[in-house]
Tab-separated table of C-alpha atoms and ligand atoms in Angstrom:
chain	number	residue	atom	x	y	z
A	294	UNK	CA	106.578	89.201	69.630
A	295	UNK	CA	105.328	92.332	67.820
A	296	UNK	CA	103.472	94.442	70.056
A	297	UNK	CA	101.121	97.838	69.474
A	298	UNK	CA	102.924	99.238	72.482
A	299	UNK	CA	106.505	100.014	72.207
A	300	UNK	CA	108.493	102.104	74.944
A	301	UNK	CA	110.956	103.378	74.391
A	302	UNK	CA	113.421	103.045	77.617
A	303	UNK	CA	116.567	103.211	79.524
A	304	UNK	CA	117.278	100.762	82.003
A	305	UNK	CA	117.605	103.417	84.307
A	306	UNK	CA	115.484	105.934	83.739
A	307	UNK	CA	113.050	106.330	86.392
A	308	UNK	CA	110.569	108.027	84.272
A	309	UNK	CA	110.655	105.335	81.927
A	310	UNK	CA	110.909	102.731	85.193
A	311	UNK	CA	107.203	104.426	86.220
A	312	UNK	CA	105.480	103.394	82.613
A	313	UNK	CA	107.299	99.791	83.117
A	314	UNK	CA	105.291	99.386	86.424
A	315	UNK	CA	102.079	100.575	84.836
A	316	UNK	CA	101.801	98.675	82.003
A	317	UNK	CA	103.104	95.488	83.828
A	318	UNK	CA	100.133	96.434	86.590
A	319	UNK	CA	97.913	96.387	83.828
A	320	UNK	CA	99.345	93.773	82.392
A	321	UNK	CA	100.001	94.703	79.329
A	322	UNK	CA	102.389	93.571	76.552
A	323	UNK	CA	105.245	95.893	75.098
A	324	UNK	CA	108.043	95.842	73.519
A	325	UNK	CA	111.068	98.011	74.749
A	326	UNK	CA	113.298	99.960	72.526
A	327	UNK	CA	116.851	100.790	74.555
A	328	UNK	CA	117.945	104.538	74.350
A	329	UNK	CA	121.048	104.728	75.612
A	330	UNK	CA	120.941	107.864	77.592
A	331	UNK	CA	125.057	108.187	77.676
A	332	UNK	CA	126.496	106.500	74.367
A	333	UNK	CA	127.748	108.759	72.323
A	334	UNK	CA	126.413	112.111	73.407
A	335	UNK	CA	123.438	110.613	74.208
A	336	UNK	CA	120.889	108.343	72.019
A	337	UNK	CA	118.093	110.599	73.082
A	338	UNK	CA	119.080	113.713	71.109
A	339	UNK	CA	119.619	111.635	67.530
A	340	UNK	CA	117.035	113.228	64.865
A	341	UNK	CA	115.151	109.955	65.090
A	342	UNK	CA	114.610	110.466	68.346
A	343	UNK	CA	114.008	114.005	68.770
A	344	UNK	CA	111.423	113.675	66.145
A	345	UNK	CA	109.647	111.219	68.345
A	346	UNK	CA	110.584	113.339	71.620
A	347	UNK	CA	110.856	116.621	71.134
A	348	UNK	CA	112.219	117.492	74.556
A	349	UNK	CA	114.406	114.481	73.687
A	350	UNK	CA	113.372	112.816	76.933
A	351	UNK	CA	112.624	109.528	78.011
A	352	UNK	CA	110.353	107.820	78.028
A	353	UNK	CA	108.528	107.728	75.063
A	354	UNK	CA	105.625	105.439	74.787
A	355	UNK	CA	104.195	104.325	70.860
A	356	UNK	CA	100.250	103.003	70.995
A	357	UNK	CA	100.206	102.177	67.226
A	358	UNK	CA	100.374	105.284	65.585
A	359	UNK	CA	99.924	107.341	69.055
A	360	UNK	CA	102.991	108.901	70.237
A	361	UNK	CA	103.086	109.618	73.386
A	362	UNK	CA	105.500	111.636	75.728
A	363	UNK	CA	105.670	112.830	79.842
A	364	UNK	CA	105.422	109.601	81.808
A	365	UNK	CA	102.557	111.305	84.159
A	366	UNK	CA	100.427	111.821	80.688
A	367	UNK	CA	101.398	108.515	79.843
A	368	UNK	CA	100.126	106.829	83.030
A	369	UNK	CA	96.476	108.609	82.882
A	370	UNK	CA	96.406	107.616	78.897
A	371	UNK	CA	96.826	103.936	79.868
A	372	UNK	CA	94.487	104.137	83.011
A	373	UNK	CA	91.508	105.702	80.628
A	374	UNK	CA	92.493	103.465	77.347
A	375	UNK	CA	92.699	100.260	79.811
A	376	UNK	CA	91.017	100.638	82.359
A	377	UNK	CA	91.224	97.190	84.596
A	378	UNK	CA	92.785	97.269	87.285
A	379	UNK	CA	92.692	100.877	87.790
A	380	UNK	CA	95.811	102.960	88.852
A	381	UNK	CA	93.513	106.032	90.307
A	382	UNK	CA	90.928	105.218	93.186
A	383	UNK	CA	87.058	106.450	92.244
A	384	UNK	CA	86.594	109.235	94.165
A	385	UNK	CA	87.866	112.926	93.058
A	386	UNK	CA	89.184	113.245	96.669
A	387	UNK	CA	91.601	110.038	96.581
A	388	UNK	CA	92.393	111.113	92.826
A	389	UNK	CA	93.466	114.168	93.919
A	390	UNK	CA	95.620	112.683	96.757
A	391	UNK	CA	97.251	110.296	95.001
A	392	UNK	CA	98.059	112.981	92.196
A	393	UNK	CA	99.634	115.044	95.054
A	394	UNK	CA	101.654	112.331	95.714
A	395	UNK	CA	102.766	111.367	92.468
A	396	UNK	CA	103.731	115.204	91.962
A	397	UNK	CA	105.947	115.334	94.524
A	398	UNK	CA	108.144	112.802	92.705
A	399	UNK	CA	107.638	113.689	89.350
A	400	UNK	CA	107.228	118.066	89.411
A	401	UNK	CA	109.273	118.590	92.212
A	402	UNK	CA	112.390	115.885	93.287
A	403	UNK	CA	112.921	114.265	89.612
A	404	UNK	CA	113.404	117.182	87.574
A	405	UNK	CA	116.355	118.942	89.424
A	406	UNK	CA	118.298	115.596	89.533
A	407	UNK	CA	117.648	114.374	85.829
A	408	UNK	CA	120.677	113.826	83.904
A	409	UNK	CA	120.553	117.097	81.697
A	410	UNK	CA	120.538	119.142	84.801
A	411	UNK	CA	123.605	117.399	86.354
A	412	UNK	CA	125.783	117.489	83.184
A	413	UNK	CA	124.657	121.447	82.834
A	414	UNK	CA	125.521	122.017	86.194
A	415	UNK	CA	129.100	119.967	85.833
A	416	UNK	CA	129.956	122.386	82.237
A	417	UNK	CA	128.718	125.878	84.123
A	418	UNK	CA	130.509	125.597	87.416
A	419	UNK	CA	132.677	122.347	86.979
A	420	UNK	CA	130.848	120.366	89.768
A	421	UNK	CA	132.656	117.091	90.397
A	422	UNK	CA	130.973	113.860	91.487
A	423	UNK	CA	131.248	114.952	95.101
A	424	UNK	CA	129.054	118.321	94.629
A	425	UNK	CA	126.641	116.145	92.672
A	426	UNK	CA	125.655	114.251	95.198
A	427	UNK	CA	125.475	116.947	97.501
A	428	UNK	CA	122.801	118.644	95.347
A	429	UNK	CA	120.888	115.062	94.313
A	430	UNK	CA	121.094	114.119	98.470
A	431	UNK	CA	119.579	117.372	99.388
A	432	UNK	CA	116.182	117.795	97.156
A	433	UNK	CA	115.688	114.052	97.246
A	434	UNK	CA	115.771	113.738	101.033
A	435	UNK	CA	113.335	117.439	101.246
A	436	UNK	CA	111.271	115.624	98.779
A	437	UNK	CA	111.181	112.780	100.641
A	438	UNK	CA	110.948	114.318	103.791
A	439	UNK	CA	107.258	115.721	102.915
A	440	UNK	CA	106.369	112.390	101.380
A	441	UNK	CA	107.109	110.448	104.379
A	442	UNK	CA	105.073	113.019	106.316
A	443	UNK	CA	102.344	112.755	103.331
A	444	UNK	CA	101.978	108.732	103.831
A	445	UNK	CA	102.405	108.591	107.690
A	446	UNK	CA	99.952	111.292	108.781
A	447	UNK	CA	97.193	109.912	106.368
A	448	UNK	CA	94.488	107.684	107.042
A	449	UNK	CA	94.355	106.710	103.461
A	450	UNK	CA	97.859	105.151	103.049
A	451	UNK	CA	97.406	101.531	103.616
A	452	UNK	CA	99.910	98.185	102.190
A	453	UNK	CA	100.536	101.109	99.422
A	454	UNK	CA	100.635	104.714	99.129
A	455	UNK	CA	96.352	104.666	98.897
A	456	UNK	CA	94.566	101.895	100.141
A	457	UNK	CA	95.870	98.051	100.049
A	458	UNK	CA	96.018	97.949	95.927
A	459	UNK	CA	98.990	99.360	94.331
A	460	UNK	CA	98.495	102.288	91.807
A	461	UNK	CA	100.218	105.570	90.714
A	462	UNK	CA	101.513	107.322	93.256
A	463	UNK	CA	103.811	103.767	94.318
A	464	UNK	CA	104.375	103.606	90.289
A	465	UNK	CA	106.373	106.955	91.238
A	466	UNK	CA	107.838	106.412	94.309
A	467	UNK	CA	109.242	102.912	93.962
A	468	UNK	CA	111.724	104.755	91.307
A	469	UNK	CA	112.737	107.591	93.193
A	470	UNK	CA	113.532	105.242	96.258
A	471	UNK	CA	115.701	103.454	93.716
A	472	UNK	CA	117.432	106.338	92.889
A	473	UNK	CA	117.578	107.422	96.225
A	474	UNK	CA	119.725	104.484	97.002
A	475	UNK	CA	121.751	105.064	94.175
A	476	UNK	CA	122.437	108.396	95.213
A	477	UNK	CA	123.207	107.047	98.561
A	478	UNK	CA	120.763	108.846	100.248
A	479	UNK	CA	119.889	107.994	103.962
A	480	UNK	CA	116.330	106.364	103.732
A	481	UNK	CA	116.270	105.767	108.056
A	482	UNK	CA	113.877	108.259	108.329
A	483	UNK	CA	111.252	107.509	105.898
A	484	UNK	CA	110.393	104.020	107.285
A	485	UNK	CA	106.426	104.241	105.913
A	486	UNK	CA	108.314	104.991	102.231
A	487	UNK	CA	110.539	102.006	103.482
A	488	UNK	CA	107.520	99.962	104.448
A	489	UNK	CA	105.471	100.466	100.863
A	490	UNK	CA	108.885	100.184	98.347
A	491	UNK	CA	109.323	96.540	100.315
A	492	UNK	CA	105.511	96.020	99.823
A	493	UNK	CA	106.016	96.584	95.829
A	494	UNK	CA	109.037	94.822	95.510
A	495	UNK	CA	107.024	91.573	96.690
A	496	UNK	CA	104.918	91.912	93.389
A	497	UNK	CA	105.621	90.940	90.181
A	498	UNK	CA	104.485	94.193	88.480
A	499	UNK	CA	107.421	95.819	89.753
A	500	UNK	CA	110.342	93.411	90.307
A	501	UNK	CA	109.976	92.968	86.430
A	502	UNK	CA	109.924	96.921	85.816
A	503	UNK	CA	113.008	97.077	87.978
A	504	UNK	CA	116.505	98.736	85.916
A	505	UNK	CA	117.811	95.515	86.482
A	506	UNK	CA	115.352	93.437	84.586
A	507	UNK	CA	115.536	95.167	81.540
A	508	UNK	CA	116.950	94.066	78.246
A	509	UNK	CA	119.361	96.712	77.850
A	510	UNK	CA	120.862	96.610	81.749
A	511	UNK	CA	124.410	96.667	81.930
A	512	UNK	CA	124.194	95.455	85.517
A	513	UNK	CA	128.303	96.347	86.440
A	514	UNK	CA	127.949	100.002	84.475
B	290	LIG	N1	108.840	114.935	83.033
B	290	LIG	C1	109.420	113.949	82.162
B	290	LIG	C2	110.858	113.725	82.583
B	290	LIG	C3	111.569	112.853	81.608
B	290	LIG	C4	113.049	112.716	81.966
B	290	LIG	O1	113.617	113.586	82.608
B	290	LIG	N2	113.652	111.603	81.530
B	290	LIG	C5	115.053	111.400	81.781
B	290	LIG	C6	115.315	109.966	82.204
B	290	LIG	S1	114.541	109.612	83.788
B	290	LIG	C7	115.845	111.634	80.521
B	290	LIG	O2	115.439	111.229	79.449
B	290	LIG	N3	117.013	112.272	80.638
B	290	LIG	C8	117.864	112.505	79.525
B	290	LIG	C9	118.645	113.759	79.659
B	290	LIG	O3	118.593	114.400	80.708
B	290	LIG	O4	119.348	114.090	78.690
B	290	LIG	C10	108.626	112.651	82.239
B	290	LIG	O5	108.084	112.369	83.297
B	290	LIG	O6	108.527	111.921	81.228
């Protein structure tokens, strides 16, 4: 079915993953179009593309003529353009906190381990698969280090990151803990993250966002 919202996606691409789990919160129907982040060169850096993404990123999310990039951006444009259920609590205190949160995925651990930044580091200093991981395990576990201590230590984490309704701070962590397994990072030590990823994965919202789920998954790649 045609749809006004088209997002543009890789089954794997946590970025991407994040806008999945809004728009399914939100309920919201969209139609995905699969960049393939790996076939030939990359299907992100094709003129078409680039023209939609400059930074040839994913994800890129179309609102009828709106295109929009930076799946942060993209989250706050769908919480103010539909509002119900909200992804951001009411207050400027608990907007700010859950911002925080979300940051700490999104600003500080995704960035260093995104796909450009591996295959840089692999051409300059000929990392192999073993020094990869090295690098991903290290700023994902700091990054989830301080997130752990960020949920535990608050008064305001409840069944999710803020309160007992999920919103988008868990829209960013549920990803990164995906990719945190992928990476083979030890998650022992994070068992409030632990306790909120199993929360999500109960709800439909995000077991449909999941890389998995998704129309272009090549489940045994
Ligand atoms: N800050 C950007 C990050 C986007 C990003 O890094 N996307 C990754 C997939 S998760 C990507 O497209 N990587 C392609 C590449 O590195 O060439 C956002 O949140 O949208």
């Amino acid at each position: 079915m045609a749809s006004d919202l088209v997002l543009y996606s890789y089954w794997r691409s946590s970025a991407a993953f994040r806008v999945r789990i809004a728009l399914n919160l939100k309920g919201l129907h969209y139609e995905t179009r699969a960049i393939h982040l790996l076939r030939e060169g990359g299907e992100q850096h094709t003129p078409a593309y680039a023209a939609l993404n400059p930074q040839e990123l994913l994800p890129t999310l179309l609102d009828g003529e709106r295109v929009l990039t930076q799946s942060m951006a993209i989250l706050e444009y769908l919480d103010e353009t539909r509002p119900q259920p909200p992804l951001l609590p009411g207050d400027a205190a608990g907007r700010a906190r859950v911002r925080a949160l979300a940051q700490v995925v999104g600003c500080d651990i995704h960035p260093i381990g995104n796909l450009r930044v591996l295959q840089w580091i692999d051409s300059q200093f000929n990392a192999d698969d073993e020094q990869k991981s090295v690098w991903m395990r290290h700023w994902v576990s700091s990054g989830l280090h301080a997130l752990e201590t960020m949920l535990a230590s608050s008064k305001d984490t409840g069944r999710y990151c803020h309160g007992d309704t999920p919103g988008l701070a868990d829209a960013c962590l549920v990803p990164q803990v995906y990719n945190a397994r992928r990476w083979k990072v030890p998650l022992g030590d994070y068992p409030t993250i632990l306790r909120i990823d199993a929360t999500c994965a109960t709800l439909d919202a995000f077991h449909h966002a999941m890389p998995e789920q998704q129309p272009d998954a090549q489940v045994k790649a």
